[in-house]
PDB file of C-alpha atoms and ligand atoms in Angstrom:
ATOM      1  CA  MET A   1      80.311  39.517 115.487  1.00  0.00           C
ATOM      2  CA  LYS A   2      82.899  42.265 115.103  1.00  0.00           C
ATOM      3  CA  GLY A   3      84.573  41.303 111.848  1.00  0.00           C
ATOM      4  CA  SER A   4      83.695  42.012 108.254  1.00  0.00           C
ATOM      5  CA  ILE A   5      83.813  40.223 104.915  1.00  0.00           C
ATOM      6  CA  LEU A   6      85.478  41.493 101.765  1.00  0.00           C
ATOM      7  CA  VAL A   7      84.307  39.600  98.683  1.00  0.00           C
ATOM      8  CA  ILE A   8      86.542  39.896  95.640  1.00  0.00           C
ATOM      9  CA  SER A   9      85.338  38.724  92.222  1.00  0.00           C
ATOM     10  CA  GLY A  10      86.397  39.226  88.646  1.00  0.00           C
ATOM     11  CA  PRO A  11      87.428  37.292  85.581  1.00  0.00           C
ATOM     12  CA  SER A  12      90.296  34.797  85.808  1.00  0.00           C
ATOM     13  CA  GLY A  13      93.380  36.712  84.715  1.00  0.00           C
ATOM     14  CA  SER A  14      92.207  40.087  86.022  1.00  0.00           C
ATOM     15  CA  GLY A  15      95.053  40.047  88.557  1.00  0.00           C
ATOM     16  CA  LYS A  16      92.784  39.605  91.547  1.00  0.00           C
ATOM     17  CA  SER A  17      94.831  36.779  93.141  1.00  0.00           C
ATOM     18  CA  SER A  18      98.063  38.820  93.207  1.00  0.00           C
ATOM     19  CA  LEU A  19      96.190  41.858  94.526  1.00  0.00           C
ATOM     20  CA  MET A  20      94.558  39.744  97.214  1.00  0.00           C
ATOM     21  CA  GLN A  21      97.878  38.240  98.310  1.00  0.00           C
ATOM     22  CA  GLU A  22      99.363  41.701  98.757  1.00  0.00           C
ATOM     23  CA  LEU A  23      96.251  42.911 100.593  1.00  0.00           C
ATOM     24  CA  LEU A  24      96.490  39.984 103.030  1.00  0.00           C
ATOM     25  CA  LYS A  25     100.144  40.859 103.707  1.00  0.00           C
ATOM     26  CA  GLN A  26      99.396  44.519 104.339  1.00  0.00           C
ATOM     27  CA  ILE A  27      96.326  44.106 106.578  1.00  0.00           C
ATOM     28  CA  PRO A  28      97.511  42.179 109.654  1.00  0.00           C
ATOM     29  CA  ASP A  29      94.144  41.063 111.048  1.00  0.00           C
ATOM     30  CA  SER A  30      92.906  39.693 107.734  1.00  0.00           C
ATOM     31  CA  TYR A  31      92.072  36.076 106.994  1.00  0.00           C
ATOM     32  CA  PHE A  32      91.844  34.386 103.587  1.00  0.00           C
ATOM     33  CA  SER A  33      88.872  32.079 103.265  1.00  0.00           C
ATOM     34  CA  ILE A  34      90.276  28.928 101.638  1.00  0.00           C
ATOM     35  CA  SER A  35      87.669  27.562  99.261  1.00  0.00           C
ATOM     36  CA  SER A  36      87.153  23.925  98.357  1.00  0.00           C
ATOM     37  CA  THR A  37      87.323  22.973  94.705  1.00  0.00           C
ATOM     38  CA  THR A  38      87.133  19.912  92.476  1.00  0.00           C
ATOM     39  CA  ARG A  39      89.442  21.400  89.827  1.00  0.00           C
ATOM     40  CA  SER A  40      92.908  19.915  89.494  1.00  0.00           C
ATOM     41  CA  ILE A  41      95.798  21.533  91.284  1.00  0.00           C
ATOM     42  CA  ARG A  42      97.994  23.895  89.185  1.00  0.00           C
ATOM     43  CA  GLU A  43     101.754  24.049  89.289  1.00  0.00           C
ATOM     44  CA  GLY A  44     102.828  26.210  92.207  1.00  0.00           C
ATOM     45  CA  GLU A  45      99.581  25.719  94.154  1.00  0.00           C
ATOM     46  CA  VAL A  46      99.518  24.042  97.562  1.00  0.00           C
ATOM     47  CA  ASP A  47      96.617  21.993  98.934  1.00  0.00           C
ATOM     48  CA  GLY A  48      95.203  23.683 102.050  1.00  0.00           C
ATOM     49  CA  VAL A  49      96.816  27.016 101.134  1.00  0.00           C
ATOM     50  CA  ASN A  50      95.312  28.078  97.802  1.00  0.00           C
ATOM     51  CA  TYR A  51      92.346  25.716  97.953  1.00  0.00           C
ATOM     52  CA  HIS A  52      91.237  22.484  99.574  1.00  0.00           C
ATOM     53  CA  PHE A  53      91.430  20.232  96.520  1.00  0.00           C
ATOM     54  CA  ILE A  54      88.767  17.558  96.944  1.00  0.00           C
ATOM     55  CA  SER A  55      86.947  15.000  94.796  1.00  0.00           C
ATOM     56  CA  LYS A  56      83.503  15.515  93.272  1.00  0.00           C
ATOM     57  CA  THR A  57      82.028  12.943  95.684  1.00  0.00           C
ATOM     58  CA  GLU A  58      83.536  14.675  98.723  1.00  0.00           C
ATOM     59  CA  PHE A  59      82.229  18.017  97.459  1.00  0.00           C
ATOM     60  CA  GLU A  60      78.720  16.670  96.940  1.00  0.00           C
ATOM     61  CA  ASN A  61      78.761  15.128 100.440  1.00  0.00           C
ATOM     62  CA  ASP A  62      79.790  18.514 101.841  1.00  0.00           C
ATOM     63  CA  ILE A  63      76.889  20.183  99.995  1.00  0.00           C
ATOM     64  CA  ASP A  64      74.467  17.680 101.548  1.00  0.00           C
ATOM     65  CA  ALA A  65      75.978  18.247 105.000  1.00  0.00           C
ATOM     66  CA  GLY A  66      75.284  21.998 104.715  1.00  0.00           C
ATOM     67  CA  PHE A  67      78.984  22.745 104.969  1.00  0.00           C
ATOM     68  CA  PHE A  68      79.005  25.699 102.542  1.00  0.00           C
ATOM     69  CA  LEU A  69      78.022  29.336 102.888  1.00  0.00           C
ATOM     70  CA  GLU A  70      77.779  29.234  99.100  1.00  0.00           C
ATOM     71  CA  TRP A  71      78.919  27.004  96.276  1.00  0.00           C
ATOM     72  CA  ALA A  72      78.834  27.208  92.497  1.00  0.00           C
ATOM     73  CA  LYS A  73      79.900  25.433  89.342  1.00  0.00           C
ATOM     74  CA  VAL A  74      82.504  27.549  87.548  1.00  0.00           C
ATOM     75  CA  HIS A  75      84.263  26.400  84.327  1.00  0.00           C
ATOM     76  CA  ASP A  76      82.842  22.840  84.857  1.00  0.00           C
ATOM     77  CA  ASN A  77      84.253  22.498  88.392  1.00  0.00           C
ATOM     78  CA  TYR A  78      82.695  22.967  91.806  1.00  0.00           C
ATOM     79  CA  TYR A  79      83.928  25.774  94.080  1.00  0.00           C
ATOM     80  CA  GLY A  80      82.585  26.462  97.580  1.00  0.00           C
ATOM     81  CA  THR A  81      83.152  28.568 100.691  1.00  0.00           C
ATOM     82  CA  SER A  82      82.995  26.850 104.069  1.00  0.00           C
ATOM     83  CA  LEU A  83      80.782  28.619 106.574  1.00  0.00           C
ATOM     84  CA  LYS A  84      82.298  27.517 109.898  1.00  0.00           C
ATOM     85  CA  PRO A  85      85.771  29.093 109.619  1.00  0.00           C
ATOM     86  CA  ILE A  86      84.245  32.355 108.380  1.00  0.00           C
ATOM     87  CA  LEU A  87      81.948  32.618 111.419  1.00  0.00           C
ATOM     88  CA  LYS A  88      84.894  31.885 113.742  1.00  0.00           C
ATOM     89  CA  GLU A  89      87.060  34.608 112.169  1.00  0.00           C
ATOM     90  CA  LEU A  90      84.174  37.101 112.187  1.00  0.00           C
ATOM     91  CA  HIS A  91      83.728  36.496 115.929  1.00  0.00           C
ATOM     92  CA  GLU A  92      87.443  37.210 116.355  1.00  0.00           C
ATOM     93  CA  GLY A  93      87.016  40.533 114.586  1.00  0.00           C
ATOM     94  CA  LYS A  94      88.963  39.653 111.447  1.00  0.00           C
ATOM     95  CA  LEU A  95      88.634  41.000 107.930  1.00  0.00           C
ATOM     96  CA  VAL A  96      87.623  37.838 106.063  1.00  0.00           C
ATOM     97  CA  VAL A  97      88.698  37.964 102.408  1.00  0.00           C
ATOM     98  CA  CYS A  98      86.792  35.688  99.990  1.00  0.00           C
ATOM     99  CA  ASP A  99      87.630  35.064  96.341  1.00  0.00           C
ATOM    100  CA  ILE A 100      84.313  33.978  94.858  1.00  0.00           C
ATOM    101  CA  ASP A 101      82.576  34.218  91.497  1.00  0.00           C
ATOM    102  CA  VAL A 102      79.462  36.258  90.641  1.00  0.00           C
ATOM    103  CA  GLN A 103      77.055  33.401  91.494  1.00  0.00           C
ATOM    104  CA  GLY A 104      78.643  32.888  94.913  1.00  0.00           C
ATOM    105  CA  HIS A 105      78.655  36.624  95.616  1.00  0.00           C
ATOM    106  CA  LYS A 106      74.882  36.793  95.143  1.00  0.00           C
ATOM    107  CA  ILE A 107      74.230  33.904  97.556  1.00  0.00           C
ATOM    108  CA  ALA A 108      76.740  35.091 100.177  1.00  0.00           C
ATOM    109  CA  ARG A 109      75.213  38.594 100.046  1.00  0.00           C
ATOM    110  CA  GLU A 110      71.738  37.183 100.692  1.00  0.00           C
ATOM    111  CA  LYS A 111      73.036  35.355 103.789  1.00  0.00           C
ATOM    112  CA  LEU A 112      75.667  37.695 105.283  1.00  0.00           C
ATOM    113  CA  GLY A 113      75.053  40.982 103.442  1.00  0.00           C
ATOM    114  CA  ASN A 114      75.298  43.181 106.544  1.00  0.00           C
ATOM    115  CA  PHE A 115      78.885  42.084 107.092  1.00  0.00           C
ATOM    116  CA  MET A 116      79.915  42.325 103.475  1.00  0.00           C
ATOM    117  CA  THR A 117      81.611  44.732 101.089  1.00  0.00           C
ATOM    118  CA  SER A 118      82.197  43.534  97.543  1.00  0.00           C
ATOM    119  CA  VAL A 119      84.708  44.482  94.877  1.00  0.00           C
ATOM    120  CA  PHE A 120      84.725  43.504  91.212  1.00  0.00           C
ATOM    121  CA  ILE A 121      88.186  43.569  89.622  1.00  0.00           C
ATOM    122  CA  THR A 122      88.650  43.524  85.859  1.00  0.00           C
ATOM    123  CA  THR A 123      90.975  44.538  83.032  1.00  0.00           C
ATOM    124  CA  PRO A 124      90.490  47.626  80.814  1.00  0.00           C
ATOM    125  CA  HIS A 125      89.645  45.428  77.774  1.00  0.00           C
ATOM    126  CA  GLN A 126      88.827  41.831  76.928  1.00  0.00           C
ATOM    127  CA  LYS A 127      92.018  41.854  74.810  1.00  0.00           C
ATOM    128  CA  SER A 128      94.217  42.524  77.845  1.00  0.00           C
ATOM    129  CA  LEU A 129      92.512  39.662  79.696  1.00  0.00           C
ATOM    130  CA  LYS A 130      93.358  37.236  76.881  1.00  0.00           C
ATOM    131  CA  GLU A 131      96.960  38.476  76.839  1.00  0.00           C
ATOM    132  CA  ARG A 132      97.270  37.876  80.594  1.00  0.00           C
ATOM    133  CA  LEU A 133      95.773  34.383  80.402  1.00  0.00           C
ATOM    134  CA  ASP A 134      98.115  33.484  77.500  1.00  0.00           C
ATOM    135  CA  LYS A 135     101.116  34.873  79.389  1.00  0.00           C
ATOM    136  CA  ARG A 136     100.219  33.018  82.601  1.00  0.00           C
ATOM    137  CA  GLY A 137     100.751  29.779  80.671  1.00  0.00           C
ATOM    138  CA  THR A 138      98.909  27.651  83.250  1.00  0.00           C
ATOM    139  CA  ASP A 139      95.941  26.660  81.073  1.00  0.00           C
ATOM    140  CA  SER A 140      95.394  24.950  77.705  1.00  0.00           C
ATOM    141  CA  ASP A 141      93.909  26.925  74.771  1.00  0.00           C
ATOM    142  CA  GLU A 142      90.568  25.201  75.372  1.00  0.00           C
ATOM    143  CA  VAL A 143      90.513  26.201  79.058  1.00  0.00           C
ATOM    144  CA  ILE A 144      91.539  29.786  78.168  1.00  0.00           C
ATOM    145  CA  GLN A 145      88.674  29.939  75.680  1.00  0.00           C
ATOM    146  CA  LYS A 146      86.243  28.761  78.381  1.00  0.00           C
ATOM    147  CA  ARG A 147      87.583  31.335  80.849  1.00  0.00           C
ATOM    148  CA  LEU A 148      87.193  34.132  78.285  1.00  0.00           C
ATOM    149  CA  LEU A 149      83.590  33.137  77.583  1.00  0.00           C
ATOM    150  CA  ASN A 150      82.886  33.001  81.306  1.00  0.00           C
ATOM    151  CA  ALA A 151      84.491  36.442  81.703  1.00  0.00           C
ATOM    152  CA  VAL A 152      82.009  37.940  79.217  1.00  0.00           C
ATOM    153  CA  SER A 153      79.054  36.688  81.245  1.00  0.00           C
ATOM    154  CA  GLU A 154      80.658  37.723  84.574  1.00  0.00           C
ATOM    155  CA  MET A 155      81.191  41.262  83.247  1.00  0.00           C
ATOM    156  CA  THR A 156      77.440  41.662  82.719  1.00  0.00           C
ATOM    157  CA  ARG A 157      76.977  41.303  86.501  1.00  0.00           C
ATOM    158  CA  MET A 158      79.542  43.843  87.699  1.00  0.00           C
ATOM    159  CA  ARG A 159      76.752  46.264  88.667  1.00  0.00           C
ATOM    160  CA  GLU A 160      75.835  43.956  91.573  1.00  0.00           C
ATOM    161  CA  TYR A 161      79.055  44.983  93.378  1.00  0.00           C
ATOM    162  CA  ASP A 162      79.778  47.843  95.778  1.00  0.00           C
ATOM    163  CA  TYR A 163      83.022  48.778  93.993  1.00  0.00           C
ATOM    164  CA  VAL A 164      84.681  48.163  90.659  1.00  0.00           C
ATOM    165  CA  LEU A 165      88.427  48.370  90.026  1.00  0.00           C
ATOM    166  CA  ILE A 166      89.926  48.482  86.521  1.00  0.00           C
ATOM    167  CA  ASN A 167      93.325  46.905  87.002  1.00  0.00           C
ATOM    168  CA  ASP A 168      95.549  48.697  84.491  1.00  0.00           C
ATOM    169  CA  ASP A 169      98.286  49.434  87.019  1.00  0.00           C
ATOM    170  CA  PHE A 170      99.012  47.006  89.878  1.00  0.00           C
ATOM    171  CA  ASP A 171     100.228  49.557  92.467  1.00  0.00           C
ATOM    172  CA  LYS A 172      97.378  51.975  91.825  1.00  0.00           C
ATOM    173  CA  THR A 173      94.763  49.201  91.986  1.00  0.00           C
ATOM    174  CA  LEU A 174      96.321  47.822  95.172  1.00  0.00           C
ATOM    175  CA  MET A 175      96.133  51.242  96.806  1.00  0.00           C
ATOM    176  CA  GLN A 176      92.441  51.502  95.901  1.00  0.00           C
ATOM    177  CA  LEU A 177      91.752  47.986  97.166  1.00  0.00           C
ATOM    178  CA  LEU A 178      93.482  48.716 100.481  1.00  0.00           C
ATOM    179  CA  CYS A 179      91.396  51.885 100.899  1.00  0.00           C
ATOM    180  CA  ILE A 180      88.180  49.946 100.257  1.00  0.00           C
ATOM    181  CA  ALA A 181      89.241  47.150 102.645  1.00  0.00           C
ATOM    182  CA  ARG A 182      90.032  49.620 105.443  1.00  0.00           C
ATOM    183  CA  ALA A 183      86.845  51.644 104.899  1.00  0.00           C
ATOM    184  CA  SER A 184      84.776  48.437 104.869  1.00  0.00           C
ATOM    185  CA  ARG A 185      85.601  47.954 108.573  1.00  0.00           C
ATOM    186  CA  ALA A 186      83.620  51.099 109.393  1.00  0.00           C
ATOM    187  CA  LYS A 187      80.420  50.100 107.629  1.00  0.00           C
ATOM    188  CA  MET A 188      77.348  51.179 109.558  1.00  0.00           C
ATOM    189  CA  THR A 189      75.612  47.824 109.141  1.00  0.00           C
ATOM    190  CA  LEU A 190      78.456  46.147 111.086  1.00  0.00           C
ATOM    191  CA  MET A 191      77.643  48.116 114.189  1.00  0.00           C
ATOM    192  CA  ASP A 192      75.166  47.343 116.932  1.00  0.00           C
ATOM    193  CA  SER A 193      74.091  50.985 116.991  1.00  0.00           C
ATOM    194  CA  GLY A 194      71.440  50.395 119.717  1.00  0.00           C
ATOM    195  CA  GLU A 195      74.056  49.160 122.177  1.00  0.00           C
ATOM    196  CA  PHE A 196      76.550  51.849 121.159  1.00  0.00           C
ATOM    197  CA  LEU A 197      73.946  54.618 121.602  1.00  0.00           C
ATOM    198  CA  SER A 198      73.000  53.457 125.084  1.00  0.00           C
ATOM    199  CA  GLN A 199      76.667  53.377 126.120  1.00  0.00           C
ATOM    200  CA  TRP A 200      77.338  56.702 124.400  1.00  0.00           C
ATOM    201  CA  ALA A 201      74.483  58.380 126.294  1.00  0.00           C
ATOM    202  CA  ASN A 202      75.684  57.043 129.648  1.00  0.00           C
ATOM    203  CA  ILE A 203      77.513  59.979 131.292  1.00  0.00           C
ATOM    204  CA  GLU A 204      78.654  58.188 134.468  1.00  0.00           C
TER     205      GLU A 204
HETATM  206  P1  5GP B   1      90.459  29.516  89.529  1.00  0.00           P
HETATM  207  O1  5GP B   1      90.182  28.149  88.998  1.00  0.00           O
HETATM  208  O2  5GP B   1      91.053  30.424  88.495  1.00  0.00           O
HETATM  209  O3  5GP B   1      91.251  29.486  90.803  1.00  0.00           O
HETATM  210  O4  5GP B   1      89.046  30.158  89.928  1.00  0.00           O
HETATM  211  C1  5GP B   1      88.009  30.169  89.002  1.00  0.00           C
HETATM  212  C2  5GP B   1      86.848  30.992  89.523  1.00  0.00           C
HETATM  213  O5  5GP B   1      86.290  30.402  90.679  1.00  0.00           O
HETATM  214  C3  5GP B   1      87.234  32.427  89.919  1.00  0.00           C
HETATM  215  O6  5GP B   1      86.282  33.293  89.318  1.00  0.00           O
HETATM  216  C4  5GP B   1      87.084  32.444  91.415  1.00  0.00           C
HETATM  217  O7  5GP B   1      86.672  33.709  91.880  1.00  0.00           O
HETATM  218  C5  5GP B   1      86.006  31.412  91.625  1.00  0.00           C
HETATM  219  N1  5GP B   1      86.001  30.850  92.979  1.00  0.00           N
HETATM  220  C6  5GP B   1      87.064  30.521  93.745  1.00  0.00           C
HETATM  221  N2  5GP B   1      86.656  30.062  94.943  1.00  0.00           N
HETATM  222  C7  5GP B   1      85.302  30.120  94.938  1.00  0.00           C
HETATM  223  C8  5GP B   1      84.288  29.792  95.894  1.00  0.00           C
HETATM  224  O8  5GP B   1      84.537  29.348  97.016  1.00  0.00           O
HETATM  225  N3  5GP B   1      83.006  29.968  95.507  1.00  0.00           N
HETATM  226  C9  5GP B   1      82.666  30.459  94.290  1.00  0.00           C
HETATM  227  N4  5GP B   1      81.373  30.630  94.034  1.00  0.00           N
HETATM  228  N5  5GP B   1      83.583  30.777  93.369  1.00  0.00           N
HETATM  229  C10 5GP B   1      84.882  30.605  93.669  1.00  0.00           C
END
């Protein structure tokens, strides 16, 4: 497999979705891994583009069928990454971008760690996260409260990541993310160094 995986995690409201969208536009051979979820669709989201929105029963059947590279329960809903499309895109040499939470990152790393670079994106303070969630206006106060609580526990696991980005300025953070994404393609563990060395030493 010639491709690589870029896992992006961070609290809801950290700005990671907008950063990811821009990254996907600027890196032509990138592919966004569309997760499945049981949460309800938000205004502006499109089924099959942002997520595959499926029922709890469908999700549980997919778990039993071994469909997922990883799955987790986040904010009372299931979220999961399908394995098959990721393997296909890796074989085609793509940069596969996955938006997954801290639980999913741990599992995916155990299974495909050699192909993976991970980035944790957050805000400078918890206060700025709350302001962003309030401003987004997509969630009720109760859901925002849940997301803030979840953010506190996610923050305690940021050390498990290769990189951390404090998103206090969109353009600056995007630049850093693009640098990480491009450098991730040259990771030593992606290379079959045995084969490369034998070709490299062949002087004919
Ligand atoms: P949201 O509901 O705001 O779109 O996402 C909530 C959380 O679920 C985010 O932290 C996001 O990273 C995470 N998430 C999205 N897709 C997946 C997935 O496929 N697997 C896991 N483990 N988490 C996911």
